[in-house]
Structures are given as structure tokens and as C-alpha cells.
XYZ file of C-alpha atoms in Angstrom:
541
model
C 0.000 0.000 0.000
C 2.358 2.641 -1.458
C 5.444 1.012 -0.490
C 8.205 1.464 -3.221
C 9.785 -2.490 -3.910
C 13.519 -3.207 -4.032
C 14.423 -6.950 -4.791
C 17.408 -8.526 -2.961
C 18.460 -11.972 -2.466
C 22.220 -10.804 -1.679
C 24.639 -12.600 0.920
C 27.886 -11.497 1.031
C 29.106 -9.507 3.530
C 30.483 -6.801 1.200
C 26.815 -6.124 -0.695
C 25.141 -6.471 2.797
C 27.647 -3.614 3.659
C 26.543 -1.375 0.963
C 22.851 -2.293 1.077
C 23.129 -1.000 4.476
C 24.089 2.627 3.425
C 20.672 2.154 1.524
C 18.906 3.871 4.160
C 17.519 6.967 3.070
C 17.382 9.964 5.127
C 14.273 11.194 6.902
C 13.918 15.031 7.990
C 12.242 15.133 11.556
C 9.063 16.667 10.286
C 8.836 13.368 8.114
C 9.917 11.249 11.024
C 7.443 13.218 13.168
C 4.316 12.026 10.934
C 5.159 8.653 10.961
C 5.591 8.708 14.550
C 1.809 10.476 14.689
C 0.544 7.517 12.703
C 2.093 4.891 14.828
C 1.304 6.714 17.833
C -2.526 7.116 16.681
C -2.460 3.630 16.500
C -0.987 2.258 19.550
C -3.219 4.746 21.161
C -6.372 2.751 19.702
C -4.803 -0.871 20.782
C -3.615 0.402 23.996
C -7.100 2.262 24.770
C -8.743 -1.552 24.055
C -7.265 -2.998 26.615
C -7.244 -0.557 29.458
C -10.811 0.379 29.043
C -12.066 -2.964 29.124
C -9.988 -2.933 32.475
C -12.114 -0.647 34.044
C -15.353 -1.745 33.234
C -14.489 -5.535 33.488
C -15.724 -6.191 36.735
C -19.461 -4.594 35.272
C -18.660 -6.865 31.910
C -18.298 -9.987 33.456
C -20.873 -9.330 35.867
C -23.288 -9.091 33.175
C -22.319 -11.903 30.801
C -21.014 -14.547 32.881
C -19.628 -14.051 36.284
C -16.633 -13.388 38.239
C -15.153 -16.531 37.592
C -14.559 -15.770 34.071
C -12.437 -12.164 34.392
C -9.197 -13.798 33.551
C -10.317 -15.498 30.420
C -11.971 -12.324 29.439
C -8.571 -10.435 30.200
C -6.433 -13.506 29.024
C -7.655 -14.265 25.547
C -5.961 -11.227 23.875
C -3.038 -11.191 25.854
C -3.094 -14.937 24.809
C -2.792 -14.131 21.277
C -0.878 -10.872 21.279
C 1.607 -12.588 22.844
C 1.555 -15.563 20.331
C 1.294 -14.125 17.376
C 3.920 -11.012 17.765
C 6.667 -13.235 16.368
C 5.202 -14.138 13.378
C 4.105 -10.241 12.627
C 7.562 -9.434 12.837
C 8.434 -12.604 9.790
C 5.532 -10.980 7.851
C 6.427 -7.643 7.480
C 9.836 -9.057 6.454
C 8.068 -10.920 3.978
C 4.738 -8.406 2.737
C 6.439 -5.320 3.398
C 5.375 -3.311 7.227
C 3.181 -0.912 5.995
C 0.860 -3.750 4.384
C 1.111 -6.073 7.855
C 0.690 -2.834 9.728
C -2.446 -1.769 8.315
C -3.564 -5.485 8.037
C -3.216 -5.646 11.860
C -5.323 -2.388 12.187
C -8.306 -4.225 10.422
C -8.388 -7.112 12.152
C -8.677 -5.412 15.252
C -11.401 -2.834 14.123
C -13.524 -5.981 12.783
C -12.785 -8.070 16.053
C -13.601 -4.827 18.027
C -17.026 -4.744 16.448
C -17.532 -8.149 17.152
C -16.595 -7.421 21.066
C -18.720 -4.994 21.119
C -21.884 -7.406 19.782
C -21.612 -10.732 21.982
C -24.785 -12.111 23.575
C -22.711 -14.444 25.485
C -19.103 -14.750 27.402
C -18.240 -17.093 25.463
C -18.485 -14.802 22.301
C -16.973 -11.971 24.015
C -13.373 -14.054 24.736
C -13.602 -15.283 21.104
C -14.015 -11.248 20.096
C -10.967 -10.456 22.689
C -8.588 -13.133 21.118
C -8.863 -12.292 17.564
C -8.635 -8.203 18.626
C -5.716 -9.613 20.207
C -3.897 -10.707 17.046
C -4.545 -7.110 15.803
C -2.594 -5.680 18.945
C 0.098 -8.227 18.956
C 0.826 -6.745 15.086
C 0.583 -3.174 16.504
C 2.446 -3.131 18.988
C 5.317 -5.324 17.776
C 5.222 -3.545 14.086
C 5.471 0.241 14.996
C 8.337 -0.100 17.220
C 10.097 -2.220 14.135
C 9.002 1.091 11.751
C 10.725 3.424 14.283
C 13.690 1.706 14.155
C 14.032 1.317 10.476
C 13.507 5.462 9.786
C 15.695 6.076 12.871
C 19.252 5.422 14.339
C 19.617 4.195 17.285
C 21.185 7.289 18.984
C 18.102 9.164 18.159
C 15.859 6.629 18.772
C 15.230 7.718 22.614
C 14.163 11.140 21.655
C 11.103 9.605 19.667
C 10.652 6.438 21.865
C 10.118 8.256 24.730
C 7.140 9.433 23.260
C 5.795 5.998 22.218
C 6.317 4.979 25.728
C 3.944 7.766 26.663
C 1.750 6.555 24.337
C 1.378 3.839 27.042
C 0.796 6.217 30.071
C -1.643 8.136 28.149
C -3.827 4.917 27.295
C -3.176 3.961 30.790
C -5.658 6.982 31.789
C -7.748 7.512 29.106
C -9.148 4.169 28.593
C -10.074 3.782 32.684
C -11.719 7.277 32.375
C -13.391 6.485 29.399
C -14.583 3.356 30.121
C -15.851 4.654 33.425
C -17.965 6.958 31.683
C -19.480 4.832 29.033
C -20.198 2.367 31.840
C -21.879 5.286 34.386
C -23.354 7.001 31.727
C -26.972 6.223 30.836
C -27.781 4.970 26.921
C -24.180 3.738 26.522
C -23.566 0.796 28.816
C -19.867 -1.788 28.161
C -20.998 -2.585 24.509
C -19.334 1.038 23.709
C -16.136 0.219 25.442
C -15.297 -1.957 22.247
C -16.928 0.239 19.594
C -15.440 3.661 20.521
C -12.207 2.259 19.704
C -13.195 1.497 15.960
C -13.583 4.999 14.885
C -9.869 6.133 16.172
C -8.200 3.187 14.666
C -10.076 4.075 10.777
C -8.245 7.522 11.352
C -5.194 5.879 12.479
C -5.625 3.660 9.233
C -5.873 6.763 6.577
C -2.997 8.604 8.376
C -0.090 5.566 8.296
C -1.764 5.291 4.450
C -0.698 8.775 3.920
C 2.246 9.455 5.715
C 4.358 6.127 5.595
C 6.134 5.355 2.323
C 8.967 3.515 2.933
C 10.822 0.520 0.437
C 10.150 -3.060 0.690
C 12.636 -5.930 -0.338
C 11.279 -8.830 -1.731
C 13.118 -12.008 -0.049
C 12.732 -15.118 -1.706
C 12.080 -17.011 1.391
C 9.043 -19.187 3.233
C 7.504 -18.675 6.261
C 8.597 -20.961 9.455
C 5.351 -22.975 9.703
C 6.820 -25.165 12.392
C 8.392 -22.568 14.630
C 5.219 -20.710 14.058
C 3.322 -23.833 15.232
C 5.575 -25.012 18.148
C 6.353 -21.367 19.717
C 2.660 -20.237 19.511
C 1.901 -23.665 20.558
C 4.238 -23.500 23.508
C 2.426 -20.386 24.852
C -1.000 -21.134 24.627
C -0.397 -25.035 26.587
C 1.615 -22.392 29.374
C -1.454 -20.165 29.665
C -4.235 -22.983 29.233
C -2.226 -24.458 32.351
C -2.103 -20.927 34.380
C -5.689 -20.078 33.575
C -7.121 -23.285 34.015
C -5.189 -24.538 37.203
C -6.655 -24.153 40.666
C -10.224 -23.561 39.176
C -10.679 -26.393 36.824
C -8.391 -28.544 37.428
C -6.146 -29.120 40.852
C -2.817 -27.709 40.677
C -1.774 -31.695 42.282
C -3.426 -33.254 39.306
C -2.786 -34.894 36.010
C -4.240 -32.528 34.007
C -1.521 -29.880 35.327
C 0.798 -32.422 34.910
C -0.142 -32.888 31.162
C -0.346 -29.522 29.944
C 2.962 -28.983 31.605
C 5.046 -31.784 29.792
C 3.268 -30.449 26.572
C 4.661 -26.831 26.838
C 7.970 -28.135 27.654
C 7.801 -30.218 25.057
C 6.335 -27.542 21.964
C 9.222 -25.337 23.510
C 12.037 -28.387 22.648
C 10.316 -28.756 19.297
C 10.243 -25.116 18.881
C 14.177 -24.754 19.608
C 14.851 -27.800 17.240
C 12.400 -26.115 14.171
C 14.104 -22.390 14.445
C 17.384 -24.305 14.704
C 16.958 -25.555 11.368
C 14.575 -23.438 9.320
C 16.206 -21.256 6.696
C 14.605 -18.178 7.886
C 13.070 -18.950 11.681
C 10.603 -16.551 13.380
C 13.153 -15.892 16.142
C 16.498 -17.224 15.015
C 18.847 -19.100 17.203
C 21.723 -16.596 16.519
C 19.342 -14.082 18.775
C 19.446 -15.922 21.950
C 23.479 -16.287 21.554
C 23.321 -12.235 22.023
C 23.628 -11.798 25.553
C 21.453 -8.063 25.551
C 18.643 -9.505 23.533
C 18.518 -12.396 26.216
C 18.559 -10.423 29.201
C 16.521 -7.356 27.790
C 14.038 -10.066 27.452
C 14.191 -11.741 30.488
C 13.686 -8.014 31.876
C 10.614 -7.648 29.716
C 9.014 -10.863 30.770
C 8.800 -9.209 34.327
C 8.072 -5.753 33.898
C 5.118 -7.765 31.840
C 3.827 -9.418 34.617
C 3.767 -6.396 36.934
C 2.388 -4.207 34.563
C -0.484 -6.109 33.104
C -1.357 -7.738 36.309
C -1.559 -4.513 38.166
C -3.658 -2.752 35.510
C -6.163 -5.815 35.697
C -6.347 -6.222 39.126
C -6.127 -3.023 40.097
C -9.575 -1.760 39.319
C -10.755 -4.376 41.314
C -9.287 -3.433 44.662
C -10.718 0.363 43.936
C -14.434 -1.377 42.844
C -15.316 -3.907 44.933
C -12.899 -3.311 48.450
C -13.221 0.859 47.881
C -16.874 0.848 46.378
C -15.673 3.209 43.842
C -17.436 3.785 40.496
C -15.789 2.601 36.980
C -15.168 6.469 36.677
C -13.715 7.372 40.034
C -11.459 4.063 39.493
C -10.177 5.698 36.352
C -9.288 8.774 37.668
C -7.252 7.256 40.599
C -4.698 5.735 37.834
C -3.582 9.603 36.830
C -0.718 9.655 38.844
C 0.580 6.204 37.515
C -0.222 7.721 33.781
C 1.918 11.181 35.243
C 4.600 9.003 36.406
C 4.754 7.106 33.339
C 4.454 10.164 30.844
C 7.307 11.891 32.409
C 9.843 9.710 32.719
C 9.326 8.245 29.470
C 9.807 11.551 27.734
C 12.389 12.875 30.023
C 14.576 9.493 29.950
C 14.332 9.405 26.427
C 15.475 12.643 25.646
C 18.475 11.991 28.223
C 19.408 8.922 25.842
C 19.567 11.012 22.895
C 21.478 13.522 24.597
C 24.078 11.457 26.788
C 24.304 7.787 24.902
C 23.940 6.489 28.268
C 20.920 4.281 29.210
C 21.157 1.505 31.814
C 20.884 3.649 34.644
C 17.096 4.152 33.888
C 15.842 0.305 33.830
C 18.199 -0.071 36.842
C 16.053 2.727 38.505
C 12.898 1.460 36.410
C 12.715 -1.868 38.148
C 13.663 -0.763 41.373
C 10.303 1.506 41.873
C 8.183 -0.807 39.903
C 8.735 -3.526 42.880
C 8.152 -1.096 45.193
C 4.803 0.193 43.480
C 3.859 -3.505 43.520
C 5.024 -3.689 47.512
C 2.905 -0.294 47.885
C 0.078 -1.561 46.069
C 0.050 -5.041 48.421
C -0.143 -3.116 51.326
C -3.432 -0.816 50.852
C -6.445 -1.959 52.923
C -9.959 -0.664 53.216
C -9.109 2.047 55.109
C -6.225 3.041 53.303
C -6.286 7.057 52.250
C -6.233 7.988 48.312
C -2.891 9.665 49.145
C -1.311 6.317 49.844
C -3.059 5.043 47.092
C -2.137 7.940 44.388
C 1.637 7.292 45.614
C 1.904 3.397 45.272
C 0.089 4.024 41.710
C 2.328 6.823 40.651
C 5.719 4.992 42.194
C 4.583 1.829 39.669
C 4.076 4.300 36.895
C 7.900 6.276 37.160
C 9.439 2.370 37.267
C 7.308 1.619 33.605
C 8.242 4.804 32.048
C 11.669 4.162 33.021
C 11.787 0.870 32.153
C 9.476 -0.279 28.776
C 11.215 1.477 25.847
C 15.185 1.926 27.154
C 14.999 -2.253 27.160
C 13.236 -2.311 23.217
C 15.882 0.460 22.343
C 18.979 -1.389 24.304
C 17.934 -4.327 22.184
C 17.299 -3.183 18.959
C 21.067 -1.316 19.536
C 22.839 -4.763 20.312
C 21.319 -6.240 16.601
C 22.406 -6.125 13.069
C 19.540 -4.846 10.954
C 18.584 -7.441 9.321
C 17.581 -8.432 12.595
C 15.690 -5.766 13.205
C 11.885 -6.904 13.503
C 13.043 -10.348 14.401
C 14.495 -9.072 18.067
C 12.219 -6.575 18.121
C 9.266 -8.639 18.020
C 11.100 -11.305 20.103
C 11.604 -8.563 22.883
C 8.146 -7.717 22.261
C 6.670 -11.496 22.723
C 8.565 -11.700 25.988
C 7.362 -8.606 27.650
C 3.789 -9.621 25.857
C 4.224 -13.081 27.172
C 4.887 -11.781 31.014
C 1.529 -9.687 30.793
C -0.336 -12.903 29.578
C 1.483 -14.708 32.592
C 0.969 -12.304 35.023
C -2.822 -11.558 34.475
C -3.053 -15.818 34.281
C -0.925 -16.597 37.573
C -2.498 -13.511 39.504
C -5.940 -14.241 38.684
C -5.387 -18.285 39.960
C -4.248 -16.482 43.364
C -6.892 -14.622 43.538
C -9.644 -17.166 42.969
C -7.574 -19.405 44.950
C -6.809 -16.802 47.806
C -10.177 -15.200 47.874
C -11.812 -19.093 48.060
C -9.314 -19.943 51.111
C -9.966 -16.221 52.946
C -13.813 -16.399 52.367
C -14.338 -19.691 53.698
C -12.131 -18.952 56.818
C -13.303 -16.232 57.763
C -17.046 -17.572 57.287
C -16.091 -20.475 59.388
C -14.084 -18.151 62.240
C -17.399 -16.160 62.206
C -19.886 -18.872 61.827
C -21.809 -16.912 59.397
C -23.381 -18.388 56.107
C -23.617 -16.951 52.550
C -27.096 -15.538 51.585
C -29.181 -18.406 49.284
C -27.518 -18.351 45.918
C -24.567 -17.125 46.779
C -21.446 -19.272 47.611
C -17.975 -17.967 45.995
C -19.133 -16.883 42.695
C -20.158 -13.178 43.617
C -20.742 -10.962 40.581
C -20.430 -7.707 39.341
C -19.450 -4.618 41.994
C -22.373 -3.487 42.853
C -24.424 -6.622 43.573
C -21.252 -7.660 46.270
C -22.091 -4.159 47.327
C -25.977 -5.426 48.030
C -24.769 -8.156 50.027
C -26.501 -8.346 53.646
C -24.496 -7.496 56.510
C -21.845 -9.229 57.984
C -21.554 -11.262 54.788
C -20.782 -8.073 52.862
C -17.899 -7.047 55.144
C -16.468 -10.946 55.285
C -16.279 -10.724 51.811
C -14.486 -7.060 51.435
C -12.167 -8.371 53.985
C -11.339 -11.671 52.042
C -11.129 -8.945 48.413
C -8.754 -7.161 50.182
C -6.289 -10.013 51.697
C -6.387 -11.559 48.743
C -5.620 -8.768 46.585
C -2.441 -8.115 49.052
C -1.442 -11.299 47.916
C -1.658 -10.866 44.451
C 0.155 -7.596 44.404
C 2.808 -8.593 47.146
C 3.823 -11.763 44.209
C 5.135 -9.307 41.593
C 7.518 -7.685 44.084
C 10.059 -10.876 43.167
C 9.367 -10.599 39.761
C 10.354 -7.372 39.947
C 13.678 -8.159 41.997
C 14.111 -10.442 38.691
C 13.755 -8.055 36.483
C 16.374 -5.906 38.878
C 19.168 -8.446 38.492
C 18.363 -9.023 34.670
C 19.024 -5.622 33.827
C 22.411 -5.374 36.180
C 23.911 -7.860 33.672
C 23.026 -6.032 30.725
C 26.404 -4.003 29.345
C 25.760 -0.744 28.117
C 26.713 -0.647 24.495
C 27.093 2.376 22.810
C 24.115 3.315 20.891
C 25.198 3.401 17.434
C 24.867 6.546 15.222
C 25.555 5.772 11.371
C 29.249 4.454 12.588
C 27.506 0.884 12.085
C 26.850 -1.973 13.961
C 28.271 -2.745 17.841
C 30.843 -5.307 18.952
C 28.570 -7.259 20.334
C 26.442 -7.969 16.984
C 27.908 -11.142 15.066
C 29.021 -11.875 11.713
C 25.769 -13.892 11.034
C 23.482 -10.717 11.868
C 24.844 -8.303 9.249
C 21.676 -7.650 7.341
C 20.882 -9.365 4.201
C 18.885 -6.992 2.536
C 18.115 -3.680 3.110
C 17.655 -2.178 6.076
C 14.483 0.047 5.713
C 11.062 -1.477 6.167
C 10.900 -4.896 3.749
């Protein structure tokens, strides 16, 4: 769609060398409107998922039941995080602007769909193909950036796509407050208001993004795509499923376990011999993709699981409305809009980055270790600081690990580590919203009966464990009511108080990482191999 095509099926070094001087220059008014067309669109993919955050508890209350939250949260984050490999392989194949926009279709027709299911089990269909849409998004517009930009003045523009996140961060809670409070709107619209930004988004990146695309003879790693997307959906059937299904002591967990460890063997053994793998084996032999990724994985977890889970501690334990929930995640959107910025421009500036994710993980466990200590009584300055202290370690954090990455890699390289880095961080928010919403159900089941038991009190008729939407655990009779607020709460601690290790994880991940120059036009960095000079050339294929 407007991309100008330049065959290649070079290999030498020496042509790969002067295919790389290919890359033609972009004036920052230029690089500016293709950053407003990515932005427009990571705004629209972003906004999905945060304003189905806020309204979930009222969603799920409606359709199906508390019980079902995480699968409603899960589905997309399933498939985002499976299928961002293969959008990176795509573009390399169709060109990005044609995968790009291909993405943003997909997730305006699943949107619709979303927006028109009678039934939960309609609804987590909807949310896993919308997922595939955001899993293109999000993994394609960081690989544009990098092709029209140098690393050294990458920051200056990243920082701004890393706001991108802090500004969806508040705008879909607020928003999805108000179409849930506001009469003649109701949760449908939480799905369709996204459709009409994303058709903007859809013209702009038509008009604005004209950039070359090589033709590669190649084929398309079937296998890998099979055993890696494989691998993560067993690993999430077995961390949605477990505890409520199934027992965790079972041989059901048992079984799915064996069968994501072995789809991840068969995974390793297909990219180790396919002629052009999804995520190729010379990757993981780079010790800053490996350990930006391990980084990524955890500052996944925290971040999606807090943004889920979240909204229910201000809902049901605080009684707040889907609007007044919204509104307390400003200062985490603050937090995360000015350090993003700021950092970034520091990059640009100074060529130094590693300080930032060091800093960036340290406040994001203790936002989490904030966020497990708030109780009923706890004031909405406490609150606003744990929020906003979790929102400085993600601005600090998200995009100085994609840009470290993309730094350490050869171009032709380019979308495969960036959607690998990508996957991993996408793979610890599927994890994390998974594993935290089997503690809940598990910790919320153990606290409720306990305490029911301690008090000698029964549930109402028709009640038990599976308690609804907000407001009708908000109808409950007295004591029950305050038994179960009580149970919310300690259970929620628990939840929150797991990502503070993950976090520590993430800590000593990013204290390994050596800070690499970022490179200017001087070429690649010592660290990047022989095998990952690029092939072809370097702008968007």
C-alpha cells in the first residue's frame, strides 16, 4: 500500500555492507508524521485494553460471572503474545506498511464483534482475535521506528511511544468509566469507541508512511510458528485453568505442563533448522537480547497484572465507580508520561541508558510492595503514591529495554528481536494476568471460607464464591458483605505482594546487561555477530 519495492536476495558480507548505506534519510518533520501515525495507533490498541480494564468487573458481571475475568482479560493477551513473532516474519516478507495496516483491520472488525456478543463465550472469542490485531501493533510500529531512525536518536522519539502507554493507561479507565456510568451507553461502547480512532489511524499511516520493501525469496517458518505459539498457549491454558478447573496436584496440570515443555524443545529444534526462523537461534546467543528479554518478561507481569487487578481493589474493596477508578490511575499515567519523555530525551542527549531500567525496576517492585499493602481504610494519598511509584518504574523501564535491544542487533535483525523482545514482555503480561488471577480465585476461596467459618456466618441463598459484578457484592446483607471485602482485600495483598520478586528479577536481569554504545551511522556494535549483518536492506521490507 504505497510502499516502493527493491528486490534482494544478496549474501555477502560486502553487498550487505553497501545495502546497508541504503537507508535513506528522513527530515524530523517526516519522522514526526510517521511517529503520529504509529502513535494514533498504539493509542487505539492500547485504549482496548485498558478500558475494558475498568469496566471488566461490570462486563463480566453481566455476561457470565466473576469466575470468568481472567479469560476475558487472558484471551488477547493470549494471542498478542503468540502471534507477535510471526508479525515481525511478515512484514519481512509483505512489506510493514501492508502487515501494519492489516493488523489495524483485524482489530477494528474483532472490536465490532466485542462490542456485539450475547454471550461470554463470544466476548473471549471477540478479545482473542482483537488480540492478534494488537500483537501486530504493537510489535510492528516499534520495528518502523527503528528502520527510519538510528539508534542514537531513537530515545528522543521512543520516549514518546512509551507515553503513548501512560496516556492509554488513563484515558481508557476514564473512558470506560464513563461509558459504563453514563446512561444509553452501557460496556458494549467500550469496544466500539475504539473502531472509529483506529479508521483515522488507518488513513494517516496510508498517507504518511512510504517507505521501500525488499522482496526475499524465502518461506515462512510454519513449524516454529506452530511449536512457539503452541508453547504459549499449553503455558497459559495451564495458568488459567489450574486451581479452578483442574487441581494444581493433578494430572491434568501435569499434562499440559510436559506439553509446553515439550512444543518449547520442538520449537528450539524447528528455528534451529529453518532457513529463515521466526526468532532465530543466533538471537538468543546475544547476551542483551537475552537479558533485555528476560527483563521484559517481568516488567510484563507487573504491569499487566496490576492494571487488571487493580480496578478491582478500587471497585469492589473501595466501592468506587468505573469512573472514580479511572481517575485514581492519573498519577501512575503522570509518572509514566514523564519519565518516558524525560529518559528518552536523556538517551539522545548522553548515549547512556542503563541507569534508567536499573532505577525502572527498582520503583516498579516497590509500586507492587505499595500496592500489596493498601487496605480498606487506606487514604487515596497512599493510594495515588503506590500508583504513581509503579508508573515512574514503567516509564523508566518499557522502551530503554526495546531500544537497548534493537542497539545490540544487526539490521537485518531488526523486527526479528524486536518482536522477540516484544513477545517476551507480551508473554509476562499474559502470565501475570493468568498466575495472579489463579491467586486470587484461589486466595479469595481460602480467605472467604475462613473467615465464614471463624465467624460462623453463612452466605445468603444463591450465593457461595461466585459473587458478581461490583455493585451486587455491594448489596450483600451485613456481615456477609464485610467478610467478603475483607477476604477482596487479603487476597488482593497477595496478588500484588507476588510481583515484588518478579520485579527483583527483572532488577538483576538488567544489572547484567552491558551498556553498548548506541550506534549513530558508525555501524553496527561489537557485540552484533558476523551472522546478523543484514541481508537486505535495512528500511522497512
Amino acid at each position: 500500500m504505497g510502499d516502493r519495492v527493491v528486490r534482494s536476495s544478496a549474501a555477502s558480507p560486502a553487498v550487505a555492507a553497501a545495502q546497508e548505506q541504503e537507508r535513506p534519510p528522513y527530515t524530523h518533520r517526516q519522522i514526526l508524521e510517521i511517529l503520529a501515525g504509529l502513535m494514533m495507533a498504539l493509542l487505539t490498541s492500547m485504549i482496548s485494553t485498558s478500558v475494558v480494564a475498568t469496566a471488566l468487573p461490570t462486563i463480566v458481571g453481566d455476561l457470565g460471572g466473576q469466575d470468568q475475568l481472567a479469560w476475558v482479560a487472558s484471551a488477547s493477551l493470549l494471542t498478542m503474545t503468540a502471534s507477535t513473532p510471526l508479525w515481525g516474519k511478515l512484514s519481512d516478507l509483505f512489506g510493514r506498511k501492508l502487515m501494519f495496516q492489516t493488523a489495524l483491520l483485524i482489530f477494528v472488525l474483532a472490536s465490532v464483534a466485542a462490542g456485539l456478543s450475547q454471550d461470554i463465550g463470544q466476548l473471549i472469542a471477540a478479545r482473542a482475535v482483537q488480540g492478534l490485531g494488537v500483537g501486530g501493533l504493537s510489535a510492528l510500529a516499534q520495528v518502523i521506528l527503528g528502520d527510519v531512525v538510528e539508534p542514537r536518536q531513537r530515545g528522543r522519539y521512543a520516549g514518546f511511544i512509551g507515553a503513548v502507554f501512560g496516556v492509554s493507561t488513563v484515558a481508557g479507565p476514564l473512558l470506560g468509566g464513563f461509558i459504563v456510568d453514563a446512561d444509553g451507553l452501557g460496556w458494549r461502547w467500550c469496544f466500539y469507541v475504539c473502531v472509529p480512532l483506529a479508521v483515522v489511524a488507518f488513513l494517516v499511516i496510508q498517507k504518511v508512511l512510504t517507505l521501500p520493501k525488499v522482496k526475499r525469496d524465502t518461506r515462512l517458518d510454519i513449524l516454529g510458528a506452530f511449536t512457539i505459539t503452541g508453547s504459549a498457549t499449553v503455558l497459559m491454558l495451564l495458568l488459567s485453568l489450574g486451581g479452578k478447573e483442574f487441581a494444581w496436584n493433578s494430572a491434568w496440570t501435569y499434562g499440559l505442563a510436559a506439553g509446553a515443555v515439550l512444543l518449547m524443545l520442538l520449537a528450539v529444534t524447528a528455528e534451529r533448522r529453518a532457513a529463515e526462523p521466526i526468532l532465530p537461534p543466533r538471537l538468543f546467543r546475544n547476551r542483551t537480547f537475552v537479558l533485555t528479554g528476560v527483563a521484559s518478561l517481568c516488567v510484563g507481569i507487573a504491569m499487566f497484572g496490576a492494571l487488571i487487578y487493580l480496578p478491582q481493589f478500587l471497585q469492589i474493596v473501595r466501592g468506587m465507580s468505573p469512573t472514580a477508578s479511572g481517575l485514581m490511575a492519573l498519577p501512575l499515567v503522570i509518572g509514566m508520561f514523564v519519565t518516558s519523555t524525560v529518559s528518552g530525551q536523556i538517551v539522545t542527549r548522553t548515549g547512556r541508558w542503563k541507569v534508567f531500567p536499573v532505577v525502572g525496576l527498582l520503583c516498579t517492585g516497590a509500586g507492587m510492595y505499595l500496592l500489596s499493602r493498601l487496605h480498606t481504610d487506606s487514604s487515596d494519598l497512599m493510594m495515588g503514591v503506590a500508583v504513581a511509584v509503579l508508573g515512574v518504574g514503567l516509564g523508566l523501564t518499557l522502551q530503554i529495554l526495546m531500544l537497548a535491544a534493537q542497539n545490540a542487533a544487526g539490521r537485518a535483525d531488526l523486527a526479528a528481536t524486536t518482536s522477540g523482545v516484544s513477545f517476551f514482555r507480551n508473554l509476562g503480561g499474559a502470565m501475570g494476568v493468568a498466575a495472579f488471577g489463579a491467586i486470587l480465585t484461589n486466595r479469595l476461596t481460602a480467605e472467604l471460607n475462613g473467615a465464614l467459618a471463624a465467624a460462623r456466618v453463612r452466605p445468603p441463598a444463591g450465593t457461595g464464591t461466585v459473587l458478581g459484578s461490583p455493585d451486587e457484592i455491594h448489596r450483600l446483607p451485613e456481615p456477609f458483605q464485610h467478610i467478603v471485602l475483607e477476604s477482596f482485600t487479603r487476597a488482593l495483598e497477595t496478588v500484588f505482594l507476588v510481583g515484588v520478586p518478579v520485579a527483583v528479577l527483572g532488577f538483576l536481569a538488567v544489572i547484567a546487561l552491558k551498556e553498548l554504545p548506541l550506534r549513530g551511522d558508525t555501524g553496527p556494535t561489537p557485540e552484533t555477530a558476523p551472522a546478523t549483518v543484514p541481508e537486505t536492506s535495512p528500511v522497512s521490507r
